[in-house]
């Protein structure tokens, strides 16, 4: 029997995605063998998670010191004519790396279906209430013209994608030119955005329809 605090920590680590009890134990014993200052540093970084805020528009995690919008949503050079729906923050990182997309994002999360649906409804309501437009002053304004559904090519991802497309369809009444697209299916089934190499993801983006 392991001492209770060690076992409890192992159990915590074992709850992380893709971590089994053996690996969890390896993590804990690794930490245990670190100098006390290192353990403290690690714990402090974990503690900071409590202070993370979420972007008021796209739901992306951001530093507590930031304003209510994240760097991407705040950036006036990003086009407001396209929104890319992703499951998680790390998917944004992957798409950003391809440098083939200059619109904004919306994170629907992976936690549970109800929460994803609530976020989707939230997005639809917001788009309805305030028209998303590009351009200011004398410039001709451009309306939102594309929503890209960039979910994983997994069973869960497919389900959300189909459901999202159905929900988003009602926006076509307000934005008749709106296209609702999905990533090109050069992707093999089962592939998750975060494990995709840049070329594959670039092709998927360019081949969206
Ligand atoms: Zn944002």
Short mmCIF file of C-alpha atoms and ligand atoms in Angstrom, two decimals:
data_model
loop_
_atom_site.label_atom_id
_atom_site.label_comp_id
_atom_site.label_asym_id
_atom_site.label_seq_id
_atom_site.Cartn_x
_atom_site.Cartn_y
_atom_site.Cartn_z
CA UNK A 1 0.00 0.00 0.00
CA UNK A 2 1.27 3.41 -0.91
CA UNK A 3 0.97 6.27 1.54
CA UNK A 4 -2.45 7.84 1.19
CA UNK A 5 -1.36 11.30 -0.12
CA UNK A 6 0.71 9.63 -2.84
CA UNK A 7 -2.11 7.33 -3.85
CA UNK A 8 -4.52 10.26 -3.93
CA UNK A 9 -2.26 12.22 -6.24
CA UNK A 10 -1.82 9.18 -8.47
CA UNK A 11 -5.59 8.93 -8.70
CA UNK A 12 -5.77 12.59 -9.74
CA UNK A 13 -3.21 12.15 -12.50
CA UNK A 14 -4.90 8.97 -13.66
CA UNK A 15 -7.99 11.00 -14.47
CA UNK A 16 -6.15 13.02 -17.09
CA UNK A 17 -6.86 12.09 -20.72
CA UNK A 18 -4.70 9.21 -22.00
CA UNK A 19 -3.01 8.68 -18.62
CA UNK A 20 -3.32 5.27 -17.03
CA UNK A 21 -2.58 4.40 -13.38
CA UNK A 22 0.98 3.24 -14.13
CA UNK A 23 1.90 6.41 -15.92
CA UNK A 24 0.18 8.44 -13.21
CA UNK A 25 2.38 6.73 -10.63
CA UNK A 26 5.45 7.52 -12.71
CA UNK A 27 4.51 11.21 -12.74
CA UNK A 28 3.98 11.31 -9.01
CA UNK A 29 7.26 9.58 -8.16
CA UNK A 30 9.10 11.79 -10.58
CA UNK A 31 7.71 14.86 -8.83
CA UNK A 32 8.43 13.36 -5.45
CA UNK A 33 12.11 13.07 -6.37
CA UNK A 34 12.36 16.71 -7.40
CA UNK A 35 13.82 19.38 -5.10
CA UNK A 36 11.15 21.04 -2.97
CA UNK A 37 11.43 24.33 -4.90
CA UNK A 38 10.64 22.53 -8.15
CA UNK A 39 7.56 20.94 -6.64
CA UNK A 40 6.47 24.33 -5.44
CA UNK A 41 6.97 25.87 -8.88
CA UNK A 42 4.91 23.10 -10.43
CA UNK A 43 2.13 23.54 -7.90
CA UNK A 44 2.07 27.29 -8.45
CA UNK A 45 1.67 26.85 -12.18
CA UNK A 46 -1.22 24.50 -11.57
CA UNK A 47 -2.77 26.97 -9.22
CA UNK A 48 -2.69 29.68 -11.89
CA UNK A 49 -5.24 27.66 -13.84
CA UNK A 50 -7.82 28.89 -11.37
CA UNK A 51 -7.25 32.41 -12.60
CA UNK A 52 -7.57 31.71 -16.30
CA UNK A 53 -10.37 33.67 -17.97
CA UNK A 54 -12.25 32.98 -21.17
CA UNK A 55 -12.65 35.25 -24.15
CA UNK A 56 -16.06 36.91 -24.14
CA UNK A 57 -16.53 36.15 -27.81
CA UNK A 58 -14.78 32.92 -28.75
CA UNK A 59 -14.49 31.16 -25.33
CA UNK A 60 -10.76 30.69 -25.71
CA UNK A 61 -8.75 30.54 -22.47
CA UNK A 62 -6.65 33.59 -21.76
CA UNK A 63 -4.59 35.21 -19.03
CA UNK A 64 -6.42 36.81 -16.16
CA UNK A 65 -4.72 40.10 -16.86
CA UNK A 66 -6.13 40.28 -20.37
CA UNK A 67 -9.18 42.34 -21.31
CA UNK A 68 -12.44 40.58 -22.09
CA UNK A 69 -11.41 39.64 -25.63
CA UNK A 70 -8.52 37.39 -26.65
CA UNK A 71 -5.66 38.43 -28.93
CA UNK A 72 -7.36 37.04 -32.03
CA UNK A 73 -10.79 38.57 -31.40
CA UNK A 74 -9.18 41.90 -30.51
CA UNK A 75 -7.07 42.00 -33.65
CA UNK A 76 -8.68 44.40 -36.13
CA UNK A 77 -6.72 42.84 -38.98
CA UNK A 78 -8.65 39.60 -38.59
CA UNK A 79 -11.61 39.30 -40.90
CA UNK A 80 -15.05 39.28 -39.33
CA UNK A 81 -16.45 37.70 -42.45
CA UNK A 82 -15.49 34.17 -41.40
CA UNK A 83 -15.91 32.21 -38.18
CA UNK A 84 -14.23 28.87 -37.66
CA UNK A 85 -15.88 26.56 -35.14
CA UNK A 86 -13.45 24.29 -33.29
CA UNK A 87 -13.74 21.89 -30.38
CA UNK A 88 -10.78 23.05 -28.37
CA UNK A 89 -8.22 25.81 -27.93
CA UNK A 90 -5.38 23.65 -29.23
CA UNK A 91 -7.23 23.29 -32.55
CA UNK A 92 -6.94 27.06 -32.95
CA UNK A 93 -3.18 26.74 -32.47
CA UNK A 94 -3.03 24.08 -35.18
CA UNK A 95 -5.04 26.14 -37.67
CA UNK A 96 -3.05 29.28 -36.90
CA UNK A 97 0.16 27.42 -37.75
CA UNK A 98 -1.05 26.84 -41.31
CA UNK A 99 -1.33 30.64 -41.81
CA UNK A 100 -4.19 29.98 -44.22
CA UNK A 101 -6.98 31.44 -42.18
CA UNK A 102 -7.47 35.04 -41.16
CA UNK A 103 -10.98 35.00 -39.73
CA UNK A 104 -12.05 34.57 -36.13
CA UNK A 105 -12.82 31.42 -34.13
CA UNK A 106 -15.40 30.00 -31.83
CA UNK A 107 -14.62 27.21 -29.34
CA UNK A 108 -17.54 24.92 -28.54
CA UNK A 109 -15.62 22.69 -26.14
CA UNK A 110 -15.47 18.93 -25.77
CA UNK A 111 -16.93 18.47 -22.30
CA UNK A 112 -20.44 17.35 -23.01
CA UNK A 113 -23.02 17.62 -25.73
CA UNK A 114 -25.40 19.88 -23.83
CA UNK A 115 -22.71 22.40 -23.18
CA UNK A 116 -21.64 22.33 -26.81
CA UNK A 117 -25.20 22.92 -27.91
CA UNK A 118 -25.62 25.79 -25.46
CA UNK A 119 -22.50 27.41 -26.86
CA UNK A 120 -23.70 26.93 -30.38
CA UNK A 121 -27.03 28.57 -29.57
CA UNK A 122 -25.15 31.36 -27.90
CA UNK A 123 -23.14 31.96 -31.05
CA UNK A 124 -26.23 31.97 -33.23
CA UNK A 125 -28.00 34.45 -30.96
CA UNK A 126 -25.03 36.74 -30.97
CA UNK A 127 -24.67 36.67 -34.71
CA UNK A 128 -28.36 37.44 -35.01
CA UNK A 129 -28.22 40.34 -32.59
CA UNK A 130 -25.20 42.12 -33.91
CA UNK A 131 -24.34 41.76 -37.54
CA UNK A 132 -20.74 40.79 -37.90
CA UNK A 133 -19.21 43.10 -40.43
CA UNK A 134 -15.89 44.00 -41.81
CA UNK A 135 -14.85 47.53 -42.73
CA UNK A 136 -15.56 50.90 -41.21
CA UNK A 137 -16.06 54.53 -42.18
CA UNK A 138 -16.61 55.10 -45.88
CA UNK A 139 -15.62 51.56 -46.79
CA UNK A 140 -18.28 49.21 -48.04
CA UNK A 141 -19.07 46.79 -45.24
CA UNK A 142 -18.83 43.08 -45.79
CA UNK A 143 -21.13 40.72 -43.97
CA UNK A 144 -20.30 37.40 -42.42
CA UNK A 145 -20.03 35.04 -45.37
CA UNK A 146 -18.58 31.78 -44.11
CA UNK A 147 -18.75 29.56 -41.07
CA UNK A 148 -16.24 26.75 -41.16
CA UNK A 149 -17.01 23.74 -39.00
CA UNK A 150 -13.56 22.40 -38.14
CA UNK A 151 -14.30 19.54 -35.79
CA UNK A 152 -12.25 16.37 -35.52
CA UNK A 153 -12.84 13.58 -38.01
CA UNK A 154 -13.92 11.30 -35.16
CA UNK A 155 -17.39 9.97 -34.38
CA UNK A 156 -17.96 12.72 -31.80
CA UNK A 157 -16.58 15.38 -34.14
CA UNK A 158 -18.82 14.23 -36.96
CA UNK A 159 -21.90 14.28 -34.76
CA UNK A 160 -21.26 17.83 -33.61
CA UNK A 161 -20.48 18.92 -37.15
CA UNK A 162 -23.76 17.59 -38.50
CA UNK A 163 -25.71 19.09 -35.65
CA UNK A 164 -23.93 22.44 -35.95
CA UNK A 165 -24.61 22.64 -39.66
CA UNK A 166 -28.30 22.06 -39.01
CA UNK A 167 -28.47 24.73 -36.28
CA UNK A 168 -26.46 27.28 -38.21
CA UNK A 169 -28.68 26.97 -41.23
CA UNK A 170 -31.18 29.41 -39.78
CA UNK A 171 -28.60 32.18 -40.08
CA UNK A 172 -28.98 32.00 -43.83
CA UNK A 173 -32.21 33.95 -43.42
CA UNK A 174 -30.18 36.92 -42.22
CA UNK A 175 -27.10 36.27 -44.30
CA UNK A 176 -28.35 34.86 -47.59
CA UNK A 177 -24.82 34.60 -48.97
CA UNK A 178 -23.58 32.63 -45.95
CA UNK A 179 -21.71 29.43 -46.71
CA UNK A 180 -21.44 26.76 -44.06
CA UNK A 181 -18.40 24.68 -44.88
CA UNK A 182 -16.47 21.77 -43.44
CA UNK A 183 -12.85 20.81 -43.69
CA UNK A 184 -11.93 18.82 -46.80
CA UNK A 185 -12.20 15.12 -46.18
CA UNK A 186 -8.73 14.26 -47.30
CA UNK A 187 -8.44 13.53 -43.61
CA UNK A 188 -8.64 9.95 -42.66
CA UNK A 189 -11.40 8.97 -40.31
CA UNK A 190 -10.39 9.15 -36.71
CA UNK A 191 -7.96 11.99 -37.18
CA UNK A 192 -7.92 14.77 -34.64
CA UNK A 193 -6.91 18.26 -35.62
CA UNK A 194 -4.24 18.50 -32.98
CA UNK A 195 -2.34 15.48 -34.28
CA UNK A 196 -2.52 16.53 -37.89
CA UNK A 197 0.62 17.80 -39.58
CA UNK A 198 0.55 21.28 -41.09
CA UNK A 199 0.38 20.10 -44.71
CA UNK A 200 -2.61 17.83 -44.10
CA UNK A 201 -4.43 20.56 -42.23
CA UNK A 202 -3.58 23.14 -44.87
CA UNK A 203 -5.04 20.84 -47.53
CA UNK A 204 -8.11 20.23 -45.43
CA UNK A 205 -8.60 23.98 -45.04
CA UNK A 206 -8.07 24.73 -48.71
CA UNK A 207 -10.29 21.85 -49.71
CA UNK A 208 -13.19 22.89 -47.50
CA UNK A 209 -16.65 22.79 -48.97
ZN1 LIG B 1 -11.55 35.37 -28.63
#
